């Protein structure tokens, strides 16, 4: 109640929405007939060290993950499913928007291009439920189409677009696989971006090549990509454990090296204009801060201390017993 009344958060409203969405979402799972089947298949795919089967079954892996995680992401994190570093006196929501606007600023959407009679059309590759898409739509004034593999995310994303912009929104989600975007014509987009999404691709070059295909000649693709750096040592057990836990926690088949992604972009036909490590960006608070434990009960970080972990565990068990989860 203290968080509800003395902060800008709305945990009660978010919780009621979460509970209301459970039944509707479970009836429309794309990864299996029920939640247990989806969880079992996801755990099975991550039970082996080799990424070969996960890469071969990436659609099942990704749908299993987002069928289960999307509701909780929106409830606990928001509609933008990504990280961002944060400056002093900057709120979490502000840092998320800034992170998106920074990427959009790299798309070369000049005033001259935006002032013509036809709206520029941007592609959001792996749009989730469209948080970045709606923010960048407002920021640029462009028309945006988002593509995502998960059918529930499409429905939820379009619902949020209509809620925000009205019955004919300037942005929308479509269901599709960014490895083979059959619904999208070649040379049809003025720019494209991806935010922590193409890391789900089983082959970066194939994914980037498909993005290159749908872009108009000279258009820019800007991307935030999950990678391991050159410091990663596959013979170091600590490095391997961290990598594996990130893959399991984020529904990824296999994390690729930064050099692999850079080379894949060039192989796909792109000219590499700029690259960098966003983890090294100067900031008062690092990107991973929201995942670190805290004893402050007014933040979601409370759930990561030993008491919060136990409370979360037993709260979920109680919800399962009551058939709410």
Short mmCIF file of C-alpha atoms in Angstrom, two decimals:
data_model
loop_
_atom_site.label_atom_id
_atom_site.label_comp_id
_atom_site.label_asym_id
_atom_site.label_seq_id
_atom_site.Cartn_x
_atom_site.Cartn_y
_atom_site.Cartn_z
CA UNK A 1 0.00 0.00 0.00
CA UNK A 2 2.90 2.37 0.74
CA UNK A 3 4.28 1.83 -2.78
CA UNK A 4 0.79 2.36 -4.24
CA UNK A 5 0.10 5.65 -2.48
CA UNK A 6 3.55 7.21 -2.03
CA UNK A 7 5.29 6.40 -5.34
CA UNK A 8 4.44 6.83 -9.02
CA UNK A 9 4.08 3.04 -9.37
CA UNK A 10 0.70 1.36 -9.57
CA UNK A 11 1.34 -2.17 -8.23
CA UNK A 12 -2.32 -2.83 -7.38
CA UNK A 13 -3.54 -1.84 -10.82
CA UNK A 14 -0.78 -3.87 -12.48
CA UNK A 15 -1.57 -6.89 -10.31
CA UNK A 16 -5.31 -6.77 -11.07
CA UNK A 17 -4.50 -6.52 -14.78
CA UNK A 18 -2.10 -9.47 -14.48
CA UNK A 19 -4.71 -11.64 -12.79
CA UNK A 20 -7.31 -10.66 -15.37
CA UNK A 21 -5.01 -11.62 -18.24
CA UNK A 22 -3.96 -15.04 -16.92
CA UNK A 23 -6.98 -17.03 -18.08
CA UNK A 24 -7.31 -15.28 -21.42
CA UNK A 25 -3.64 -15.77 -22.23
CA UNK A 26 -3.49 -19.44 -21.19
CA UNK A 27 -6.33 -20.27 -23.59
CA UNK A 28 -4.25 -18.93 -26.49
CA UNK A 29 -0.80 -20.43 -25.87
CA UNK A 30 1.25 -20.95 -29.03
CA UNK A 31 3.86 -23.18 -27.41
CA UNK A 32 1.69 -26.01 -26.12
CA UNK A 33 -1.75 -27.05 -24.85
CA UNK A 34 -1.03 -25.75 -21.33
CA UNK A 35 1.54 -23.93 -19.21
CA UNK A 36 3.10 -27.10 -17.77
CA UNK A 37 3.80 -28.50 -21.24
CA UNK A 38 5.41 -25.22 -22.28
CA UNK A 39 7.60 -25.11 -19.17
CA UNK A 40 8.67 -28.74 -19.57
CA UNK A 41 9.64 -28.22 -23.20
CA UNK A 42 11.55 -25.02 -22.41
CA UNK A 43 13.47 -26.75 -19.62
CA UNK A 44 14.20 -29.72 -21.86
CA UNK A 45 15.67 -27.54 -24.59
CA UNK A 46 17.93 -25.85 -22.05
CA UNK A 47 18.94 -29.11 -20.35
CA UNK A 48 21.89 -29.73 -22.68
CA UNK A 49 25.09 -27.72 -23.07
CA UNK A 50 25.01 -27.89 -26.87
CA UNK A 51 23.02 -25.13 -28.57
CA UNK A 52 22.32 -27.20 -31.70
CA UNK A 53 18.84 -28.38 -30.72
CA UNK A 54 17.88 -24.95 -29.36
CA UNK A 55 18.95 -23.33 -32.63
CA UNK A 56 17.02 -25.92 -34.65
CA UNK A 57 13.90 -25.38 -32.50
CA UNK A 58 14.26 -21.64 -31.86
CA UNK A 59 10.57 -20.97 -32.62
CA UNK A 60 9.46 -23.42 -29.93
CA UNK A 61 12.07 -22.06 -27.51
CA UNK A 62 11.11 -18.42 -28.04
CA UNK A 63 7.35 -19.02 -28.00
CA UNK A 64 7.61 -21.14 -24.85
CA UNK A 65 9.58 -18.40 -23.15
CA UNK A 66 7.36 -15.46 -24.14
CA UNK A 67 4.11 -17.35 -23.60
CA UNK A 68 5.24 -17.64 -19.99
CA UNK A 69 7.21 -14.44 -19.43
CA UNK A 70 5.33 -11.69 -21.28
CA UNK A 71 2.63 -11.16 -18.64
CA UNK A 72 5.21 -10.95 -15.86
CA UNK A 73 7.49 -8.67 -17.88
CA UNK A 74 4.67 -6.19 -18.38
CA UNK A 75 3.62 -6.48 -14.75
CA UNK A 76 7.05 -6.03 -13.16
CA UNK A 77 9.13 -4.23 -15.80
CA UNK A 78 6.86 -2.37 -18.20
CA UNK A 79 6.07 -2.63 -21.90
CA UNK A 80 9.69 -2.13 -23.06
CA UNK A 81 11.50 -5.43 -22.60
CA UNK A 82 15.10 -4.21 -22.39
CA UNK A 83 17.73 -2.76 -20.07
CA UNK A 84 19.17 0.77 -19.89
CA UNK A 85 21.81 2.54 -17.85
CA UNK A 86 20.52 5.41 -15.73
CA UNK A 87 21.82 8.81 -14.74
CA UNK A 88 21.42 10.47 -11.35
CA UNK A 89 17.91 11.88 -10.75
CA UNK A 90 16.62 9.96 -13.78
CA UNK A 91 13.72 7.59 -13.25
CA UNK A 92 13.69 4.04 -14.57
CA UNK A 93 11.01 4.91 -17.14
CA UNK A 94 12.98 7.96 -18.30
CA UNK A 95 16.13 5.88 -18.75
CA UNK A 96 14.21 3.33 -20.82
CA UNK A 97 12.83 6.02 -23.13
CA UNK A 98 16.23 7.71 -23.43
CA UNK A 99 17.80 4.39 -24.44
CA UNK A 100 15.19 4.02 -27.20
CA UNK A 101 15.46 7.62 -28.40
CA UNK A 102 19.25 7.31 -28.58
CA UNK A 103 18.93 4.33 -30.92
CA UNK A 104 16.27 6.10 -33.00
CA UNK A 105 18.63 9.07 -33.39
CA UNK A 106 21.02 6.77 -35.27
CA UNK A 107 18.46 6.03 -38.02
CA UNK A 108 19.25 9.19 -40.02
CA UNK A 109 15.63 10.33 -40.01
CA UNK A 110 16.49 13.89 -41.04
CA UNK A 111 13.96 16.73 -41.02
CA UNK A 112 14.05 16.83 -44.82
CA UNK A 113 13.05 13.17 -44.97
CA UNK A 114 10.28 13.60 -42.41
CA UNK A 115 8.80 16.72 -44.02
CA UNK A 116 7.74 15.04 -47.24
CA UNK A 117 4.12 14.15 -47.92
CA UNK A 118 4.57 10.44 -47.22
CA UNK A 119 5.39 9.27 -43.69
CA UNK A 120 8.65 7.39 -43.29
CA UNK A 121 8.03 3.71 -42.55
CA UNK A 122 10.22 2.04 -39.92
CA UNK A 123 10.49 -1.65 -39.01
CA UNK A 124 10.80 -2.79 -35.40
CA UNK A 125 12.47 -6.21 -35.55
CA UNK A 126 11.29 -8.32 -32.61
CA UNK A 127 8.88 -5.75 -31.18
CA UNK A 128 7.55 -7.61 -28.12
CA UNK A 129 4.38 -5.84 -26.95
CA UNK A 130 5.54 -2.63 -28.60
CA UNK A 131 6.78 -0.37 -25.80
CA UNK A 132 9.78 0.92 -27.82
CA UNK A 133 7.67 1.04 -30.99
CA UNK A 134 5.13 3.41 -29.43
CA UNK A 135 7.81 5.59 -27.82
CA UNK A 136 9.85 5.86 -31.03
CA UNK A 137 6.66 6.50 -33.01
CA UNK A 138 5.94 9.54 -30.82
CA UNK A 139 9.61 10.63 -30.87
CA UNK A 140 10.07 10.50 -34.66
CA UNK A 141 6.54 11.01 -35.98
CA UNK A 142 7.13 8.05 -38.32
CA UNK A 143 4.91 5.10 -39.17
CA UNK A 144 6.19 1.89 -37.53
CA UNK A 145 5.45 -1.77 -38.13
CA UNK A 146 6.67 -4.23 -35.52
CA UNK A 147 7.14 -7.94 -36.14
CA UNK A 148 7.22 -10.58 -33.42
CA UNK A 149 7.01 -14.37 -33.40
CA UNK A 150 4.65 -14.64 -30.45
CA UNK A 151 0.93 -14.35 -31.22
CA UNK A 152 -0.04 -13.17 -27.71
CA UNK A 153 2.47 -10.32 -27.98
CA UNK A 154 0.90 -9.27 -31.29
CA UNK A 155 -2.58 -9.10 -29.76
CA UNK A 156 -1.42 -7.32 -26.63
CA UNK A 157 0.80 -4.90 -28.55
CA UNK A 158 -2.00 -3.89 -30.91
CA UNK A 159 -4.37 -3.50 -27.98
CA UNK A 160 -1.92 -1.06 -26.35
CA UNK A 161 -1.40 0.82 -29.64
CA UNK A 162 -5.15 1.37 -30.00
CA UNK A 163 -5.44 2.39 -26.34
CA UNK A 164 -2.75 5.03 -26.84
CA UNK A 165 -3.32 6.32 -30.37
CA UNK A 166 -6.94 5.47 -31.18
CA UNK A 167 -8.59 3.18 -33.69
CA UNK A 168 -6.14 3.92 -36.52
CA UNK A 169 -2.73 3.97 -34.80
CA UNK A 170 0.48 5.00 -36.63
CA UNK A 171 2.15 1.83 -35.34
CA UNK A 172 1.09 -1.80 -35.24
CA UNK A 173 2.37 -5.35 -34.63
CA UNK A 174 2.24 -8.28 -37.01
CA UNK A 175 3.01 -11.93 -36.36
CA UNK A 176 6.03 -13.29 -38.18
CA UNK A 177 9.50 -14.77 -38.01
CA UNK A 178 12.31 -12.26 -38.55
CA UNK A 179 14.38 -15.09 -40.02
CA UNK A 180 11.95 -15.15 -42.95
CA UNK A 181 9.66 -12.12 -43.14
CA UNK A 182 7.34 -13.40 -45.86
CA UNK A 183 4.67 -10.79 -45.12
CA UNK A 184 7.05 -7.89 -45.83
CA UNK A 185 8.07 -6.75 -49.29
CA UNK A 186 11.65 -6.08 -50.35
CA UNK A 187 12.90 -2.46 -50.34
CA UNK A 188 9.85 -1.31 -48.36
CA UNK A 189 11.22 0.32 -45.18
CA UNK A 190 13.08 3.60 -44.69
CA UNK A 191 14.86 2.35 -41.55
CA UNK A 192 14.86 -0.57 -39.10
CA UNK A 193 15.90 -1.16 -35.54
CA UNK A 194 16.07 -4.04 -33.07
CA UNK A 195 16.35 -3.81 -29.29
CA UNK A 196 17.70 -6.93 -27.58
CA UNK A 197 15.68 -9.07 -30.00
CA UNK A 198 17.86 -10.54 -32.74
CA UNK A 199 19.81 -12.36 -30.02
CA UNK A 200 16.97 -14.92 -30.35
CA UNK A 201 18.05 -15.67 -33.94
CA UNK A 202 19.72 -19.06 -34.53
CA UNK A 203 21.89 -17.52 -37.24
CA UNK A 204 22.78 -13.81 -37.15
CA UNK A 205 23.80 -13.52 -40.82
CA UNK A 206 20.50 -15.02 -42.03
CA UNK A 207 18.53 -12.70 -39.75
CA UNK A 208 20.47 -9.57 -40.78
CA UNK A 209 20.23 -10.56 -44.46
CA UNK A 210 16.44 -10.64 -44.20
CA UNK A 211 16.43 -7.20 -42.57
CA UNK A 212 18.70 -5.93 -45.35
CA UNK A 213 16.24 -7.29 -47.91
CA UNK A 214 13.25 -5.32 -46.64
CA UNK A 215 15.18 -2.04 -46.30
CA UNK A 216 15.33 0.51 -49.08
CA UNK A 217 18.81 1.08 -50.57
CA UNK A 218 20.87 3.27 -48.24
CA UNK A 219 18.55 2.81 -45.26
CA UNK A 220 20.04 2.34 -41.80
CA UNK A 221 19.57 -0.54 -39.38
CA UNK A 222 20.39 0.22 -35.73
CA UNK A 223 20.54 -2.54 -33.14
CA UNK A 224 21.14 -3.26 -29.47
CA UNK A 225 22.41 -6.84 -29.38
CA UNK A 226 23.16 -9.21 -26.50
CA UNK A 227 26.73 -10.47 -27.05
CA UNK A 228 29.71 -11.96 -25.28
CA UNK A 229 32.90 -9.93 -25.66
CA UNK A 230 36.36 -11.08 -26.65
CA UNK A 231 37.11 -11.50 -22.93
CA UNK A 232 34.76 -14.49 -22.78
CA UNK A 233 36.71 -17.71 -22.24
CA UNK A 234 34.75 -20.91 -23.06
CA UNK A 235 37.18 -22.86 -20.87
CA UNK A 236 36.39 -20.72 -17.83
CA UNK A 237 33.61 -22.42 -15.83
CA UNK A 238 32.45 -19.10 -14.29
CA UNK A 239 32.14 -17.51 -17.74
CA UNK A 240 30.22 -20.53 -19.04
CA UNK A 241 27.84 -20.49 -16.08
CA UNK A 242 27.05 -16.78 -16.51
CA UNK A 243 26.49 -17.24 -20.24
CA UNK A 244 24.23 -20.24 -19.66
CA UNK A 245 22.17 -18.45 -17.01
CA UNK A 246 21.63 -15.47 -19.32
CA UNK A 247 20.49 -17.80 -22.10
CA UNK A 248 18.08 -19.63 -19.78
CA UNK A 249 16.81 -16.41 -18.22
CA UNK A 250 16.16 -14.68 -21.56
CA UNK A 251 15.01 -17.47 -23.88
CA UNK A 252 18.15 -17.40 -26.04
CA UNK A 253 19.42 -20.32 -28.12
CA UNK A 254 23.08 -19.27 -27.91
CA UNK A 255 24.85 -15.98 -27.17
CA UNK A 256 27.14 -14.90 -30.02
CA UNK A 257 30.42 -12.98 -29.79
CA UNK A 258 30.51 -9.29 -30.75
CA UNK A 259 32.87 -10.14 -33.62
CA UNK A 260 30.40 -12.72 -34.94
CA UNK A 261 27.61 -10.12 -35.04
CA UNK A 262 29.80 -7.49 -36.71
CA UNK A 263 30.98 -9.94 -39.36
CA UNK A 264 27.41 -11.18 -39.90
CA UNK A 265 26.19 -7.63 -40.60
CA UNK A 266 28.83 -7.17 -43.30
CA UNK A 267 28.11 -10.63 -44.70
CA UNK A 268 24.42 -9.68 -44.94
CA UNK A 269 25.28 -6.66 -47.09
CA UNK A 270 25.43 -3.84 -44.54
CA UNK A 271 28.22 -1.31 -44.24
CA UNK A 272 29.22 -1.16 -40.57
CA UNK A 273 29.11 2.53 -39.61
CA UNK A 274 29.37 2.35 -35.83
CA UNK A 275 29.72 -0.24 -33.08
CA UNK A 276 30.35 -0.07 -29.36
CA UNK A 277 29.81 -1.68 -25.98
CA UNK A 278 26.85 -0.04 -24.24
CA UNK A 279 27.85 -1.74 -20.98
CA UNK A 280 30.83 0.66 -20.87
CA UNK A 281 28.69 3.80 -21.23
CA UNK A 282 29.27 6.36 -18.47
CA UNK A 283 26.32 6.33 -16.12
CA UNK A 284 25.54 6.89 -12.45
CA UNK A 285 23.68 3.57 -12.29
CA UNK A 286 24.70 0.57 -14.44
CA UNK A 287 22.23 -1.26 -16.69
CA UNK A 288 22.15 -4.32 -14.43
CA UNK A 289 21.21 -2.44 -11.24
CA UNK A 290 17.50 -3.50 -11.40
CA UNK A 291 18.63 -7.14 -11.11
CA UNK A 292 20.72 -6.65 -7.96
CA UNK A 293 19.34 -7.31 -4.43
CA UNK A 294 18.10 -4.48 -2.24
CA UNK A 295 16.38 -4.27 1.13
CA UNK A 296 14.37 -1.24 0.04
CA UNK A 297 10.77 -2.56 -0.01
CA UNK A 298 9.70 0.24 -2.38
CA UNK A 299 11.67 -1.21 -5.31
CA UNK A 300 11.29 -4.42 -7.31
CA UNK A 301 14.90 -5.21 -6.28
CA UNK A 302 13.55 -6.34 -2.89
CA UNK A 303 12.53 -9.64 -4.50
CA UNK A 304 16.20 -10.51 -5.13
CA UNK A 305 17.30 -10.62 -1.47
CA UNK A 306 16.90 -13.90 0.42
CA UNK A 307 13.61 -12.86 2.02
CA UNK A 308 12.17 -11.52 -1.22
CA UNK A 309 13.09 -14.73 -3.04
CA UNK A 310 11.22 -16.80 -0.45
CA UNK A 311 8.18 -14.51 -0.49
CA UNK A 312 8.06 -14.63 -4.29
CA UNK A 313 8.40 -18.42 -4.30
CA UNK A 314 5.57 -18.99 -1.83
CA UNK A 315 3.36 -16.33 -3.43
CA UNK A 316 3.64 -18.18 -6.74
CA UNK A 317 2.91 -21.52 -5.05
CA UNK A 318 -0.18 -20.00 -3.46
CA UNK A 319 -1.35 -18.62 -6.81
CA UNK A 320 -0.81 -22.03 -8.41
CA UNK A 321 -2.84 -23.68 -5.61
CA UNK A 322 -5.67 -21.19 -6.25
CA UNK A 323 -5.42 -21.80 -10.03
CA UNK A 324 -4.42 -18.18 -10.60
CA UNK A 325 -1.03 -19.13 -12.12
#
